[in-house]
Amino acid sequence: MHSSIIRSHSTAAACVMIFIGIAGCASAPVGAPVDAPRLVVGDHWQYRVIDNLRRGLVSQLDAEVIAVAGGSARIRLDYADASGRTEWIDEVDGQGGLRSGTLWREAPRPFNPPVQLLAFPLGEGKTWRQVIDTLHPDTELRDQILIYGKVDGRHATTVPAGGYDAVYVYRVVQLDDEEFWRTRTTRRDAVWYAPEVKAPVREAHEAEYTEKGGGPDMTTIRTESTVLELLSFRPGGR
């Protein structure tokens, strides 16, 4: 996937306000906690991805479960846009934790412990934090990935695949990519998870980092502003 960079304090602030507005929408109670999905071979999701840093460019993401064994599932992902295709494999454990794959735009890699992007079961008001120790791939210096998430009830949403009474999750992912000249990337996610399709039906991502040094020239760099929406879901095991 490609990284678009826009230097704009005002636009970044506006996007943060939009995010706050989304998170503040009226919600209904989650009800019984939502357990991790039971993935089976053949489960297939198709998403469209709208990139707001590239003038609304639309691309496509396909995901399909290709193997289930030993409490883990392997998911093949295929991303296609005007410049070509990229394919990789994610491996998730029985609780939905990401054991290996990609969190953002880096090459696939293992994670120990698995990354809890969604900390099942998803119960009303649940919050979680996770710290994952890593080694910087270039410098081999120790670093960390930081995760924060909160369940904020059920929010109705409509995507091309239909209407869903989804569990809404607000999440912050801080990556292990800090350099001497810039802070780590912080990505803020709004996630609408629908148990009936075993996956999110909609995600909105806003990512940025800040140049170090202080003073008037210090700039916040936006690196992602995307919306992912479910086009279709086909259950496997048939």
Coordinates of C-alpha atoms in Angstrom, one line a residue:
M1 CA 0.0 0.0 0.0
H2 CA 1.1 3.5 -0.7
S3 CA 1.8 6.3 1.8
S4 CA 0.4 9.8 1.0
I5 CA 1.8 12.7 3.0
I6 CA 0.1 16.1 3.5
R7 CA 1.5 18.8 5.8
S8 CA -1.4 20.5 7.3
H9 CA -2.1 21.4 11.0
S10 CA -5.6 22.6 10.3
T11 CA -6.7 19.6 8.2
A12 CA -5.3 17.2 10.8
A13 CA -7.2 19.0 13.5
A14 CA -10.4 18.9 11.5
C15 CA -10.0 15.1 11.1
V16 CA -9.5 14.6 14.8
M17 CA -12.8 16.6 15.4
I18 CA -14.6 14.4 12.9
F19 CA -13.3 11.3 14.7
I20 CA -14.5 12.7 18.0
G21 CA -17.9 13.3 16.5
I22 CA -18.1 9.7 15.2
A23 CA -17.1 8.3 18.6
G24 CA -19.7 10.5 20.3
C25 CA -22.7 9.3 18.3
A26 CA -25.5 7.8 20.3
S27 CA -25.1 4.1 21.0
A28 CA -27.1 1.2 22.4
P29 CA -25.8 -1.3 24.9
V30 CA -23.8 -4.2 23.5
G31 CA -25.8 -6.8 25.4
A32 CA -24.2 -10.1 26.0
P33 CA -20.4 -9.9 25.4
V34 CA -19.4 -10.8 21.8
D35 CA -17.0 -13.7 21.6
A36 CA -14.2 -14.1 19.1
P37 CA -15.4 -15.4 15.7
R38 CA -15.1 -19.1 14.7
L39 CA -13.3 -18.9 11.4
V40 CA -13.6 -21.7 8.9
V41 CA -11.8 -22.3 5.6
G42 CA -13.5 -20.4 2.8
D43 CA -14.8 -17.5 4.9
H44 CA -14.3 -14.6 2.4
W45 CA -14.7 -10.8 2.8
Q46 CA -14.4 -8.2 0.1
Y47 CA -13.9 -4.5 1.0
R48 CA -13.6 -1.2 -0.7
V49 CA -11.0 1.2 0.6
I50 CA -11.4 4.9 0.2
D51 CA -8.2 6.9 0.5
N52 CA -8.9 10.5 1.4
L53 CA -5.3 11.6 1.1
R54 CA -5.4 10.5 -2.6
R55 CA -8.5 12.5 -3.5
G56 CA -10.9 9.7 -2.6
L57 CA -9.1 7.0 -4.6
V58 CA -10.9 3.7 -4.3
S59 CA -9.1 0.4 -4.0
Q60 CA -10.1 -3.1 -3.1
L61 CA -9.1 -5.6 -0.3
D62 CA -10.0 -9.3 -0.4
A63 CA -9.5 -11.5 2.6
E64 CA -10.1 -15.3 2.7
V65 CA -9.4 -18.0 5.3
I66 CA -7.2 -20.6 3.7
A67 CA -6.3 -22.8 6.6
V68 CA -7.5 -23.5 10.2
A69 CA -5.4 -25.7 12.5
G70 CA -4.2 -25.8 16.1
G71 CA -6.4 -23.0 17.2
S72 CA -5.1 -20.6 14.6
A73 CA -6.3 -19.4 11.2
R74 CA -4.3 -18.3 8.2
I75 CA -6.0 -15.5 6.1
R76 CA -4.8 -14.5 2.7
L77 CA -5.2 -10.8 1.9
D78 CA -5.1 -9.3 -1.6
Y79 CA -5.0 -5.5 -1.9
A80 CA -5.4 -4.0 -5.4
D81 CA -5.3 -0.4 -6.6
A82 CA -4.4 1.4 -9.8
S83 CA -0.7 0.7 -9.4
G84 CA -0.9 -3.1 -8.9
R85 CA -1.6 -5.8 -6.4
T86 CA -0.1 -6.8 -3.0
E87 CA -0.7 -10.1 -1.3
W88 CA 0.3 -11.3 2.2
I89 CA -0.8 -13.8 4.9
D90 CA -2.1 -12.9 8.4
E91 CA -2.2 -15.6 11.1
V92 CA -4.7 -15.1 13.9
D93 CA -5.2 -17.1 17.1
G94 CA -8.5 -18.4 18.5
Q95 CA -9.1 -15.1 20.3
G96 CA -8.6 -13.0 17.2
G97 CA -5.1 -11.9 18.2
L98 CA -2.7 -11.2 15.3
R99 CA 0.2 -13.7 15.6
S100 CA 1.9 -12.6 12.3
G101 CA 1.1 -10.3 9.5
T102 CA 1.1 -6.5 9.0
L103 CA -0.2 -3.8 11.3
W104 CA 0.2 -1.0 8.8
R105 CA 2.4 -0.8 5.7
E106 CA 5.5 -2.7 6.9
A107 CA 6.4 -6.2 5.7
P108 CA 4.6 -9.1 7.4
R109 CA 6.3 -10.1 10.7
P110 CA 5.5 -12.2 13.8
F111 CA 4.2 -10.7 17.0
N112 CA 4.7 -12.2 20.4
P113 CA 2.4 -11.8 22.2
P114 CA -0.3 -11.6 19.5
V115 CA -1.6 -8.1 18.9
Q116 CA -5.1 -7.6 20.4
L117 CA -6.6 -5.3 17.8
L118 CA -10.0 -6.5 19.2
A119 CA -9.9 -7.9 22.7
F120 CA -12.6 -10.5 22.7
P121 CA -15.1 -10.9 24.3
L122 CA -16.3 -7.4 23.5
G123 CA -18.3 -6.3 26.5
E124 CA -20.1 -3.0 27.2
G125 CA -17.5 -0.4 28.3
K126 CA -14.6 -2.7 28.1
T127 CA -11.2 -1.1 27.7
W128 CA -7.8 -2.7 27.1
R129 CA -4.2 -1.7 26.8
Q130 CA -1.3 -3.8 25.4
V131 CA 2.4 -3.2 25.2
I132 CA 4.4 -5.4 22.8
D133 CA 8.2 -5.4 22.9
T134 CA 9.8 -5.4 19.5
L135 CA 13.2 -5.0 17.7
H136 CA 13.5 -2.2 15.2
P137 CA 14.0 -4.0 11.8
D138 CA 16.7 -1.7 10.6
T139 CA 18.6 -0.7 13.8
E140 CA 17.7 -3.8 15.9
L141 CA 17.1 -1.4 18.8
R142 CA 14.4 -2.3 21.3
D143 CA 11.1 -0.7 20.7
Q144 CA 7.4 -1.1 21.5
I145 CA 4.0 -1.3 19.9
L146 CA 1.2 0.3 22.1
I147 CA -2.5 -0.6 21.8
Y148 CA -5.5 1.0 23.5
G149 CA -9.1 0.1 22.8
K150 CA -12.5 0.8 24.2
V151 CA -15.9 -0.7 23.4
D152 CA -18.6 1.9 23.1
G153 CA -21.9 0.0 22.7
R154 CA -23.7 -0.7 19.4
H155 CA -23.8 1.7 16.6
A156 CA -26.0 1.2 13.5
T157 CA -24.1 1.6 10.2
T158 CA -24.8 1.0 6.6
V159 CA -22.2 -0.2 4.1
P160 CA -22.5 -1.5 0.6
A161 CA -23.0 -5.0 2.0
G162 CA -26.1 -3.8 3.9
G163 CA -27.1 -2.4 7.3
Y164 CA -25.7 -3.7 10.6
D165 CA -26.2 -3.2 14.3
A166 CA -22.4 -3.3 14.9
V167 CA -20.3 -3.2 18.0
Y168 CA -18.4 0.1 18.0
V169 CA -14.7 0.1 19.1
Y170 CA -12.4 3.1 19.4
R171 CA -8.8 2.1 19.1
V172 CA -5.3 3.8 19.1
V173 CA -2.3 2.0 17.7
Q174 CA 1.1 3.4 18.2
L175 CA 3.7 1.8 16.0
D176 CA 7.4 1.0 16.7
D177 CA 8.7 3.3 13.9
E178 CA 10.1 6.2 15.9
E179 CA 13.3 7.8 14.4
F180 CA 15.7 10.5 15.7
W181 CA 13.9 13.1 13.6
R182 CA 10.3 12.0 14.1
T183 CA 7.9 10.5 16.7
R184 CA 6.3 7.1 16.3
T185 CA 3.2 6.9 14.1
T186 CA -0.1 7.1 15.9
R187 CA -3.1 5.7 14.2
R188 CA -6.7 6.3 15.5
D189 CA -9.3 3.8 14.4
A190 CA -13.1 3.7 14.5
V191 CA -14.2 0.1 14.1
W192 CA -17.7 -1.2 13.5
Y193 CA -17.6 -5.0 14.2
A194 CA -20.5 -7.2 13.2
P195 CA -20.6 -10.7 14.7
E196 CA -22.8 -12.1 11.8
V197 CA -19.9 -11.5 9.3
K198 CA -17.1 -12.4 11.8
A199 CA -15.3 -9.1 11.1
P200 CA -15.6 -5.3 10.9
V201 CA -18.0 -4.0 8.4
R202 CA -16.5 -0.5 8.5
E203 CA -13.2 1.0 9.7
A204 CA -12.0 4.6 9.6
H205 CA -8.3 5.2 10.1
E206 CA -6.4 8.4 10.7
A207 CA -2.6 8.2 11.2
E208 CA 0.1 10.8 11.7
Y209 CA 3.5 11.5 13.2
T210 CA 5.3 14.7 14.3
E211 CA 8.7 15.9 13.3
K212 CA 11.0 16.5 16.3
G213 CA 13.0 19.6 17.1
G214 CA 10.4 22.1 18.3
G215 CA 9.9 25.6 17.2
P216 CA 7.7 27.0 14.4
D217 CA 9.0 24.5 11.8
M218 CA 7.8 21.4 13.7
T219 CA 5.2 19.8 11.5
T220 CA 2.6 17.0 11.9
I221 CA 2.6 14.7 8.9
R222 CA -0.6 12.9 8.1
T223 CA 0.2 9.4 6.6
E224 CA -3.3 7.8 6.4
S225 CA -6.9 8.9 6.1
T226 CA -8.9 5.9 4.9
V227 CA -12.3 4.3 5.2
L228 CA -12.8 0.6 4.7
E229 CA -16.3 -0.7 4.0
L230 CA -17.6 -4.3 3.5
L231 CA -18.8 -5.1 0.0
S232 CA -19.7 -8.7 0.6
F233 CA -19.2 -11.6 2.9
R234 CA -19.3 -15.3 1.9
P235 CA -19.2 -17.9 4.7
G236 CA -17.0 -20.9 4.3
G237 CA -17.4 -24.5 5.3
R238 CA -20.0 -25.3 2.6

